[in-house]
Short mmCIF file of N, CA, C and O in Angstrom, two decimals:
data_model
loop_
_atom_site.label_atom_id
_atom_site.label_comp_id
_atom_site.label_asym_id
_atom_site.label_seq_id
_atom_site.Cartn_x
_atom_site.Cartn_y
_atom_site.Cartn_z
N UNK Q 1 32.72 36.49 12.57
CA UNK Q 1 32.91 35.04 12.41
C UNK Q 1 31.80 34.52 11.50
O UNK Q 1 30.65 34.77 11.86
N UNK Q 2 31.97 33.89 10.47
CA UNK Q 2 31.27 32.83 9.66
C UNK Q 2 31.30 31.51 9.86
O UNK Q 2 32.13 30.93 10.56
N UNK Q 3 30.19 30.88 9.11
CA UNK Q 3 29.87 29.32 9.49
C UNK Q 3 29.99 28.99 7.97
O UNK Q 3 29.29 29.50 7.09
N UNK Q 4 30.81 28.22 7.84
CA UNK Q 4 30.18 27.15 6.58
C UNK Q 4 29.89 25.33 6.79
O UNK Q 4 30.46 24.82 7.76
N UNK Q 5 29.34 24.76 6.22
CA UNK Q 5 28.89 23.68 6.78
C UNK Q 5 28.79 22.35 5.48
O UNK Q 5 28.31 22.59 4.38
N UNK Q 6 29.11 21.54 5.72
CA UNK Q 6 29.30 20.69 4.65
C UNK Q 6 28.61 19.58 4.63
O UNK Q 6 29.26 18.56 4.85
N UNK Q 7 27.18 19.45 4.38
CA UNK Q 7 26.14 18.17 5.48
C UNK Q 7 26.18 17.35 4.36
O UNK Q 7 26.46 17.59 3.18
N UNK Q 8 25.73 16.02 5.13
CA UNK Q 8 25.37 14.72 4.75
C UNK Q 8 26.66 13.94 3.22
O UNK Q 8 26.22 13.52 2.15
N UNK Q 9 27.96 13.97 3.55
CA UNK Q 9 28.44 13.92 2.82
C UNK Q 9 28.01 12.16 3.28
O UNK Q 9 27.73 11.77 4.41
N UNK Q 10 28.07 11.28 1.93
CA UNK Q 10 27.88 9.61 2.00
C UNK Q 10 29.16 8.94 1.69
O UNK Q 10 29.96 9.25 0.81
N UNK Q 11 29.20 8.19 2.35
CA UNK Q 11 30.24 7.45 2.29
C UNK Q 11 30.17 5.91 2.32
O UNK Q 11 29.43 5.55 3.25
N UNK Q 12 30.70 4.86 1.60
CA UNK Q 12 30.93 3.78 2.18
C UNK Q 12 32.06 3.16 2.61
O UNK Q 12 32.93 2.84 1.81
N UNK Q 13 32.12 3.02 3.45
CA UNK Q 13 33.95 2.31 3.70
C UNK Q 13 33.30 1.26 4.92
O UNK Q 13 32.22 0.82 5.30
N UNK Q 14 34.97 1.17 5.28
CA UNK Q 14 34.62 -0.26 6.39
C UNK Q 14 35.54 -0.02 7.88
O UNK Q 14 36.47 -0.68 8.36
N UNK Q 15 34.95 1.02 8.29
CA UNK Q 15 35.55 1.43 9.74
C UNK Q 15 34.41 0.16 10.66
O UNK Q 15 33.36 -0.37 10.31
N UNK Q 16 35.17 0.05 11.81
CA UNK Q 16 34.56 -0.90 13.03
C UNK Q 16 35.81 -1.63 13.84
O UNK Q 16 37.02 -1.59 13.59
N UNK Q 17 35.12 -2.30 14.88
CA UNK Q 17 36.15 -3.30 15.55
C UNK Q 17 35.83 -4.66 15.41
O UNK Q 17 36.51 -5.46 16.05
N UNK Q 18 34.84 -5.12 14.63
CA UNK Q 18 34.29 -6.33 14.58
C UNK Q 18 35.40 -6.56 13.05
O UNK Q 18 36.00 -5.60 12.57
N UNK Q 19 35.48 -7.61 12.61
CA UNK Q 19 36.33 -8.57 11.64
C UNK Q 19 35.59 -7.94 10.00
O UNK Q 19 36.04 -7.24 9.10
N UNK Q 20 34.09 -8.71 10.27
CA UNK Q 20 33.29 -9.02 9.15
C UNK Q 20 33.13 -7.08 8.80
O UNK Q 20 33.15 -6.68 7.63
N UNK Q 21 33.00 -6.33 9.69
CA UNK Q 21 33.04 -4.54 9.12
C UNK Q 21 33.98 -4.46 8.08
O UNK Q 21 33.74 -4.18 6.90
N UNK Q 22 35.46 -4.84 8.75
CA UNK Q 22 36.53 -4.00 7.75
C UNK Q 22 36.25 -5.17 6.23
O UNK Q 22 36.89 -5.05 5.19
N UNK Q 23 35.18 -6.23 6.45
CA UNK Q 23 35.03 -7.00 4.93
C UNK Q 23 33.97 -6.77 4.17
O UNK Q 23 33.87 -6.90 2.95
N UNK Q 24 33.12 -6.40 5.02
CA UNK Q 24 31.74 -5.96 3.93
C UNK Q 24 31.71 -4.53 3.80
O UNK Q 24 31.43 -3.97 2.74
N UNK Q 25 32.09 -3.80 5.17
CA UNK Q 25 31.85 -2.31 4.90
C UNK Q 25 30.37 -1.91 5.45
O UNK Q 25 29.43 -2.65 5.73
N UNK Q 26 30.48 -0.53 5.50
CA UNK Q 26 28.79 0.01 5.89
C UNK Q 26 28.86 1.27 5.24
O UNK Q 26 29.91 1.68 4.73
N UNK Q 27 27.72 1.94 5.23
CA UNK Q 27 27.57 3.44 4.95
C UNK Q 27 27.97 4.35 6.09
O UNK Q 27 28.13 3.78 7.18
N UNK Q 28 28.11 5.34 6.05
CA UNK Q 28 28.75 6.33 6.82
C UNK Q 28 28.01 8.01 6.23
O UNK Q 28 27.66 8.12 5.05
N UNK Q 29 27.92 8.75 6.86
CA UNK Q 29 27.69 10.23 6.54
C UNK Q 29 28.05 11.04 7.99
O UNK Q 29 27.83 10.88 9.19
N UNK Q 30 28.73 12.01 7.13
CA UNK Q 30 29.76 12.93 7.63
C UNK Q 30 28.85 14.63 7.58
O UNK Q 30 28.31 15.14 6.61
N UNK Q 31 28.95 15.09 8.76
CA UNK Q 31 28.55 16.44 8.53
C UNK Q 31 29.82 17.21 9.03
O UNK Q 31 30.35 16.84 10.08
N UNK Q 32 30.21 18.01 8.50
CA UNK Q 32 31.35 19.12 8.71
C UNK Q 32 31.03 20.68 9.08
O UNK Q 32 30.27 21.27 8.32
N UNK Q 33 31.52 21.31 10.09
CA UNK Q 33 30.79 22.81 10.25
C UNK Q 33 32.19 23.35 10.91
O UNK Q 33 32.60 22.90 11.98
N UNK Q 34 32.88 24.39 10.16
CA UNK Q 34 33.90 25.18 10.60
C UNK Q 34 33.64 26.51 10.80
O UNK Q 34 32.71 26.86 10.08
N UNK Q 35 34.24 27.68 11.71
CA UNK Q 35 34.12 28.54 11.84
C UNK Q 35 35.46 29.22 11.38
O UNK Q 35 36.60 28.83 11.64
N UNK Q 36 35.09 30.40 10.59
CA UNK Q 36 36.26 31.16 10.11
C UNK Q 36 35.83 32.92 10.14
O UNK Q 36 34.65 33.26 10.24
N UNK Q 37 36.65 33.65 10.07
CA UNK Q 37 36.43 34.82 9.56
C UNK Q 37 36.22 35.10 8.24
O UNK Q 37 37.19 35.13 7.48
N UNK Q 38 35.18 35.30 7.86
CA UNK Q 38 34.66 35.17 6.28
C UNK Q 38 34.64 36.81 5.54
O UNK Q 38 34.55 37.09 4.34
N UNK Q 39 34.75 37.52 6.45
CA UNK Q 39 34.20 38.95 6.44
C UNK Q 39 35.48 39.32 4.75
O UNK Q 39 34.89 39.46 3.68
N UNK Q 40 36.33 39.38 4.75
CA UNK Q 40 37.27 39.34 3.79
C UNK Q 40 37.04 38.84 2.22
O UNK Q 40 37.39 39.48 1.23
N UNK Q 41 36.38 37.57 2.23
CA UNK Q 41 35.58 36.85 1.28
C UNK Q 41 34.58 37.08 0.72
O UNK Q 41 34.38 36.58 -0.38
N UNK Q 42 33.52 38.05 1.44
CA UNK Q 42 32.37 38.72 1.37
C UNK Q 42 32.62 39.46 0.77
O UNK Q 42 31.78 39.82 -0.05
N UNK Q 43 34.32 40.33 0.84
CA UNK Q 43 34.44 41.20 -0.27
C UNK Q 43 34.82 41.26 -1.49
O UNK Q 43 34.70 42.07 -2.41
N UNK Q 44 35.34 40.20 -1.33
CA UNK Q 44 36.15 40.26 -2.46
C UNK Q 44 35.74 39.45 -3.49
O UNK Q 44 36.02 39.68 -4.67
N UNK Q 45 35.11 38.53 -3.12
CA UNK Q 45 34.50 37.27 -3.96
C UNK Q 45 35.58 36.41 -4.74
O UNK Q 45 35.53 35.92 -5.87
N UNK Q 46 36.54 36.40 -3.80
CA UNK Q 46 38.03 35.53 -4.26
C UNK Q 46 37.56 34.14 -3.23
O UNK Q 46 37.01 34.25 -2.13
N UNK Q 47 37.88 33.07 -3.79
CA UNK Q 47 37.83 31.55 -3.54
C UNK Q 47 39.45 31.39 -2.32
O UNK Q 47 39.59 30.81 -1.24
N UNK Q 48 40.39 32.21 -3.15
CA UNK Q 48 41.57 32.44 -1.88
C UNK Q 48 41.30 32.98 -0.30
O UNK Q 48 41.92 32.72 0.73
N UNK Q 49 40.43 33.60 -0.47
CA UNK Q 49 39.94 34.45 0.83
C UNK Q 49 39.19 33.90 1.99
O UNK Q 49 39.23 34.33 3.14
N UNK Q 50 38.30 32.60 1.39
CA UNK Q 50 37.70 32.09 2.35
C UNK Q 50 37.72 30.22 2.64
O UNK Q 50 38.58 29.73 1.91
N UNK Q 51 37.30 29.60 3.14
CA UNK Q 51 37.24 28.37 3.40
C UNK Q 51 36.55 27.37 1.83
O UNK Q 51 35.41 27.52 1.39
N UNK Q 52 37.39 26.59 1.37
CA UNK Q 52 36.96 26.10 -0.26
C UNK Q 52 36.23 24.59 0.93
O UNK Q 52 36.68 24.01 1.92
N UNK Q 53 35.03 24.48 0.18
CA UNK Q 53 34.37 23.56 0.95
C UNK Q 53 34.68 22.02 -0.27
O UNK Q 53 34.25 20.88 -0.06
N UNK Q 54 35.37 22.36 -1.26
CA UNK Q 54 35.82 21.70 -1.92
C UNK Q 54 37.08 21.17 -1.14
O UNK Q 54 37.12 20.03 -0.69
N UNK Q 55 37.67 21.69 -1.08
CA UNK Q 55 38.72 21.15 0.23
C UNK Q 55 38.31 20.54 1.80
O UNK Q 55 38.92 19.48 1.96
N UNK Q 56 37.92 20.70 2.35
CA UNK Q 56 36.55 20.01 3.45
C UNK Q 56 36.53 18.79 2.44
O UNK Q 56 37.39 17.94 2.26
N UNK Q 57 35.26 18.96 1.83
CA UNK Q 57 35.16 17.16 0.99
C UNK Q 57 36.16 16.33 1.03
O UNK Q 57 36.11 15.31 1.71
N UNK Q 58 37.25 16.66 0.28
CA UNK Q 58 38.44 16.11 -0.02
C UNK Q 58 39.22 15.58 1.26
O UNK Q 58 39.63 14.42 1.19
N UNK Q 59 39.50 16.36 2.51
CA UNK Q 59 39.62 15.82 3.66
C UNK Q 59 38.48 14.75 4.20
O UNK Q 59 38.95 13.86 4.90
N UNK Q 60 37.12 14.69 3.99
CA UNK Q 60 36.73 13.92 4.76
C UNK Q 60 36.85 12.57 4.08
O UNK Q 60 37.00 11.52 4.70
N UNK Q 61 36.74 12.70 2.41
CA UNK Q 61 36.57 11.41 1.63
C UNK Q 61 37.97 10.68 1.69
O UNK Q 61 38.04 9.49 1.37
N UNK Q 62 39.25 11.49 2.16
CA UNK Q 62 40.49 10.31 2.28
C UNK Q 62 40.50 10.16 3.52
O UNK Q 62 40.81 8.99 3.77
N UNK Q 63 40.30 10.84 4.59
CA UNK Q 63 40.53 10.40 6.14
C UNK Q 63 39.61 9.11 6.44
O UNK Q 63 39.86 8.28 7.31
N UNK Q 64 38.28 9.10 5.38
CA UNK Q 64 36.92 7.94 5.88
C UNK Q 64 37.84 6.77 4.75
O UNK Q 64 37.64 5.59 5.04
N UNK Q 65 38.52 6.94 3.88
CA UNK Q 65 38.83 5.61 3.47
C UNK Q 65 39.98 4.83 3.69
O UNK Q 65 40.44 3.91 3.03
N UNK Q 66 40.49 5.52 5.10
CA UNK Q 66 41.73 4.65 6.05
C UNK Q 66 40.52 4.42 7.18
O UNK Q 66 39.71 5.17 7.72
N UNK Q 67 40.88 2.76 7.27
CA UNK Q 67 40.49 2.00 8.45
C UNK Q 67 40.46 2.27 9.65
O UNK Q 67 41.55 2.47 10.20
N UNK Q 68 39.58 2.35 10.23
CA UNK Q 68 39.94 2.66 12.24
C UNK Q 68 38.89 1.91 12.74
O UNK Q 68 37.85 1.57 12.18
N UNK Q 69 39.34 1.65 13.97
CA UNK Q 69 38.15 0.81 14.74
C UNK Q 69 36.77 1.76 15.20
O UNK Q 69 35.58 1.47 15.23
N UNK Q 70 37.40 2.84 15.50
CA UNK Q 70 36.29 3.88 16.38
C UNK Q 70 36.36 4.73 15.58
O UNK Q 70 37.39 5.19 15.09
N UNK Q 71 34.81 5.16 15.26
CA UNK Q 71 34.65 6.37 14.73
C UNK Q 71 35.27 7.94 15.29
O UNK Q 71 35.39 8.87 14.49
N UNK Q 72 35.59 8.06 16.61
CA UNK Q 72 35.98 9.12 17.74
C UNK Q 72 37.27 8.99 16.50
O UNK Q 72 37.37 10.01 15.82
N UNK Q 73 38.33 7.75 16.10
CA UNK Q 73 39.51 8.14 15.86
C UNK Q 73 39.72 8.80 14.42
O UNK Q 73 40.80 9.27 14.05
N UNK Q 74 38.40 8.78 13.55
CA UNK Q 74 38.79 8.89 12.30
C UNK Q 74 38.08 10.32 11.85
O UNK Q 74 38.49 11.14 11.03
N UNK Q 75 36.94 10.35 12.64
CA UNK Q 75 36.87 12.00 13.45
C UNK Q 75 37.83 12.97 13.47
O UNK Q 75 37.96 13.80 12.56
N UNK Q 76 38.58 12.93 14.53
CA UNK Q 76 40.20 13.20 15.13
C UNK Q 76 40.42 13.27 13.79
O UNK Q 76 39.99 14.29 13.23
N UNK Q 77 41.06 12.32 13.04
CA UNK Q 77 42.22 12.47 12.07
C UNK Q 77 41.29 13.78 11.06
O UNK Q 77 41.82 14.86 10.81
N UNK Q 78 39.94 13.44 10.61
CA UNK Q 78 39.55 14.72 10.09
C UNK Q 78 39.80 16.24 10.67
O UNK Q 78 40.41 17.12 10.06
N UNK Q 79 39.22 16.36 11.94
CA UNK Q 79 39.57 17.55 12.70
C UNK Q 79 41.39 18.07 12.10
O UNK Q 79 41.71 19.06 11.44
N UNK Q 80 42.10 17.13 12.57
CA UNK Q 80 43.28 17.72 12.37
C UNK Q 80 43.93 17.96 11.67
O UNK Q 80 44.90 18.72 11.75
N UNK Q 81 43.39 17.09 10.45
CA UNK Q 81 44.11 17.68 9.18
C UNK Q 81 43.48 18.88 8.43
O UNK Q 81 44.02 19.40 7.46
N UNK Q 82 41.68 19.48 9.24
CA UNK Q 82 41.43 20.70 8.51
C UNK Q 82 42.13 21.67 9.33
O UNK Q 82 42.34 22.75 8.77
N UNK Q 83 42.46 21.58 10.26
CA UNK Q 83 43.21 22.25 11.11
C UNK Q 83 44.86 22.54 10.49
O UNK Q 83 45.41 23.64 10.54
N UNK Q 84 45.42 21.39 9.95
CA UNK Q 84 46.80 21.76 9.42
C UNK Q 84 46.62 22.53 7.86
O UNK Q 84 47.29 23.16 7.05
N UNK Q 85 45.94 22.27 7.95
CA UNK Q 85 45.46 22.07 6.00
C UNK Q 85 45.02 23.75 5.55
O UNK Q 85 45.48 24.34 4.58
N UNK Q 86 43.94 24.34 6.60
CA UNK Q 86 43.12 25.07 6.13
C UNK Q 86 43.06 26.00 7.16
O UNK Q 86 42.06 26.10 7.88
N UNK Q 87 44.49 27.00 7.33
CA UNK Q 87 45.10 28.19 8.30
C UNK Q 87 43.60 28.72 8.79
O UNK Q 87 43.22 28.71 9.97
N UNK Q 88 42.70 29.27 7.51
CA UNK Q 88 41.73 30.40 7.86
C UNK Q 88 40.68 29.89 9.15
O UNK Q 88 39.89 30.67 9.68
N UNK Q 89 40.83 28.40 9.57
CA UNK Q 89 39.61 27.66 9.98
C UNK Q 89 39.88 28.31 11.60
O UNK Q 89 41.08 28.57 11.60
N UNK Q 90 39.44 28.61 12.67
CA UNK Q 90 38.96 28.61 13.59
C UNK Q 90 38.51 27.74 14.68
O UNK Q 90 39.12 27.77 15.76
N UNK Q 91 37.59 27.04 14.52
CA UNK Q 91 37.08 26.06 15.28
C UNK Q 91 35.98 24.72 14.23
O UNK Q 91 35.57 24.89 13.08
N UNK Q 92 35.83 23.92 14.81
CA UNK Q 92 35.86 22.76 13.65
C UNK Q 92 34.91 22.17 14.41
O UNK Q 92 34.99 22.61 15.55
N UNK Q 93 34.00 21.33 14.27
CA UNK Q 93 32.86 20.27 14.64
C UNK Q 93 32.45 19.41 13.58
O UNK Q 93 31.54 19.83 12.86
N UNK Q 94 32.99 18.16 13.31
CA UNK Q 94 32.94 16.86 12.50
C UNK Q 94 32.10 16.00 13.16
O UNK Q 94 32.41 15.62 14.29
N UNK Q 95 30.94 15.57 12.56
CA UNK Q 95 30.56 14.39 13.23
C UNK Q 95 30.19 13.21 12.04
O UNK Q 95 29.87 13.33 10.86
N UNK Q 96 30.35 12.27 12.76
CA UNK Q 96 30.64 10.83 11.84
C UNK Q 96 29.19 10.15 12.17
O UNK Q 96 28.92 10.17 13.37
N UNK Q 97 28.38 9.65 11.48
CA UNK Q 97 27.45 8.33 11.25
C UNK Q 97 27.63 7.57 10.85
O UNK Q 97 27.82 7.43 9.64
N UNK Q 98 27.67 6.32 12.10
CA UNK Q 98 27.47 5.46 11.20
C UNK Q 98 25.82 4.39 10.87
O UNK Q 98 25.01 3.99 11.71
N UNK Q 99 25.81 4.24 9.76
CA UNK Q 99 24.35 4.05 8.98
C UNK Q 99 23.98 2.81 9.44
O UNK Q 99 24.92 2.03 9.30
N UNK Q 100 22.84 2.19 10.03
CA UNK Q 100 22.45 0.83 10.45
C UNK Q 100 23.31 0.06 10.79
O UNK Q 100 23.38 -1.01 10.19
N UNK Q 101 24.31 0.38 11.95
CA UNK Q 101 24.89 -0.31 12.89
C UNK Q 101 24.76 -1.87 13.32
O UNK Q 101 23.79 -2.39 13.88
N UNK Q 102 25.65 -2.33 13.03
CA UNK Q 102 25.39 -4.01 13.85
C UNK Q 102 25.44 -4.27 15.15
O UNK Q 102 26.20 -5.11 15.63
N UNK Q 103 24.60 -3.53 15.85
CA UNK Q 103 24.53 -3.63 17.24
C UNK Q 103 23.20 -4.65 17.56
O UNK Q 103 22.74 -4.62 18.70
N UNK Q 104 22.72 -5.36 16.77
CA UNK Q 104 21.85 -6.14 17.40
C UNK Q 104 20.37 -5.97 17.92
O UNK Q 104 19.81 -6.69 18.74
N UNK Q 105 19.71 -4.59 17.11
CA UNK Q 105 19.02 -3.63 17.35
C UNK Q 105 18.36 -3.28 16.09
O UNK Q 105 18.91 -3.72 15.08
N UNK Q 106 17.43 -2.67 15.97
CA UNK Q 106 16.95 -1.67 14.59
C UNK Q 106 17.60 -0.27 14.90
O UNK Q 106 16.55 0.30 15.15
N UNK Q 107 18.09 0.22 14.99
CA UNK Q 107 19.02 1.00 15.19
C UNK Q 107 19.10 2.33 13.73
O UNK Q 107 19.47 1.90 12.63
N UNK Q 108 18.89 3.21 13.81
CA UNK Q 108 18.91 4.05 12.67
C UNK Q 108 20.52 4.26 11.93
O UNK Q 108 21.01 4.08 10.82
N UNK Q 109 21.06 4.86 13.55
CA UNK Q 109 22.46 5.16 13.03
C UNK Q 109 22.82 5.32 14.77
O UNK Q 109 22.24 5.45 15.86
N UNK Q 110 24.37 5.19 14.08
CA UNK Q 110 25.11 5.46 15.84
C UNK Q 110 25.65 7.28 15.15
O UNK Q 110 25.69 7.65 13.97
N UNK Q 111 25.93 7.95 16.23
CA UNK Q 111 26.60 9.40 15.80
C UNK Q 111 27.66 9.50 16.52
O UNK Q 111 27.61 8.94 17.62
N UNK Q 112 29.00 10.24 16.12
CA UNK Q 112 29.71 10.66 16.94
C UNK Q 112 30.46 12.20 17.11
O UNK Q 112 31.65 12.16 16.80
N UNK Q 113 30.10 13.17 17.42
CA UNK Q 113 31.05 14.38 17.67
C UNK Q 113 32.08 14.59 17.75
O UNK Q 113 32.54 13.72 18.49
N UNK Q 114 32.89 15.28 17.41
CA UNK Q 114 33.98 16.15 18.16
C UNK Q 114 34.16 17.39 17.39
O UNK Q 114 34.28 17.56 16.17
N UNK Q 115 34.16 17.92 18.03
CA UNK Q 115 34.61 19.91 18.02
C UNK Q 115 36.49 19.91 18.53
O UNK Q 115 37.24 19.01 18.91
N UNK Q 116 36.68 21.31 18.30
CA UNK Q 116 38.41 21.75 18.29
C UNK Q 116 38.04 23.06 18.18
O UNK Q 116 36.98 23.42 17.67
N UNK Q 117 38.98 23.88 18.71
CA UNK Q 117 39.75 24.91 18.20
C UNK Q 117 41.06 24.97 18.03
O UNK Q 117 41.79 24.20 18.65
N UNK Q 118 41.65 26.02 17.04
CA UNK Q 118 42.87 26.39 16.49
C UNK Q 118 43.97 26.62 17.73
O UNK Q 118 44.37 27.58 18.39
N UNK Q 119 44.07 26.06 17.70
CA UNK Q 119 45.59 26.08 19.45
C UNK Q 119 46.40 27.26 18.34
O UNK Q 119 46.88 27.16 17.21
N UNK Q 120 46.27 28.15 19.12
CA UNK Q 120 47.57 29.68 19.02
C UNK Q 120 49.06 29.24 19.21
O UNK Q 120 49.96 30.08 19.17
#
């Protein structure tokens, strides 16, 4: 089993449940970490063989620029479309930031998890 990992991708969009979010927007950063069998890729040095982290990007930058209230849901929609998208993947762990939160606080960032595996 291999790891590839796709950190600190930036984003701005306008996920939240408050009004004034989906109008001004905030920053966001996305870390991505899938598990695959890589052993195949190692040999061959074919881009077909293993997980294109160019593809990862591309899932997270259209799933973050549809609206959701909760970060947990737009998470989800990432998880599952590397899951439909990208056979070789294994198990998946996406987590979402969001960047100086309007919670009323100095607040760095809020984070949110979720992990999956490949249902057989």
């Amino acid at each position: 089993m291999g790891i590839i990992r796709v950190n600190d991708i930036r984003l701005f969009t306008n996920h939240g449940c408050l009004d004034e979010e989906g109008k001004i927007g905030s920053e966001y950063r996305v870390d991505v970490e899938v598990k695959a069998d890589l052993r195949k890729s190692a040999q061959t040095d074919a881009l077909i063989d293993t997980v294109d982290y160019v593809h990862l990007n591309k899932i997270v930058k259209e799933e973050m620029a549809i609206r959701s209230k909760l970060l947990e849901h737009v998470a989800q929609r990432i998880l599952d479309r590397i899951f439909r998208e990208i056979q070789l993947v294994d198990e998946a762990e996406v987590s979402v930031a969001k960047i100086n939160p309007p919670i009323g606080g100095n607040v760095a960032e809020v984070v949110i998890v979720l992990s999956d595996t490949r249902k057989k």
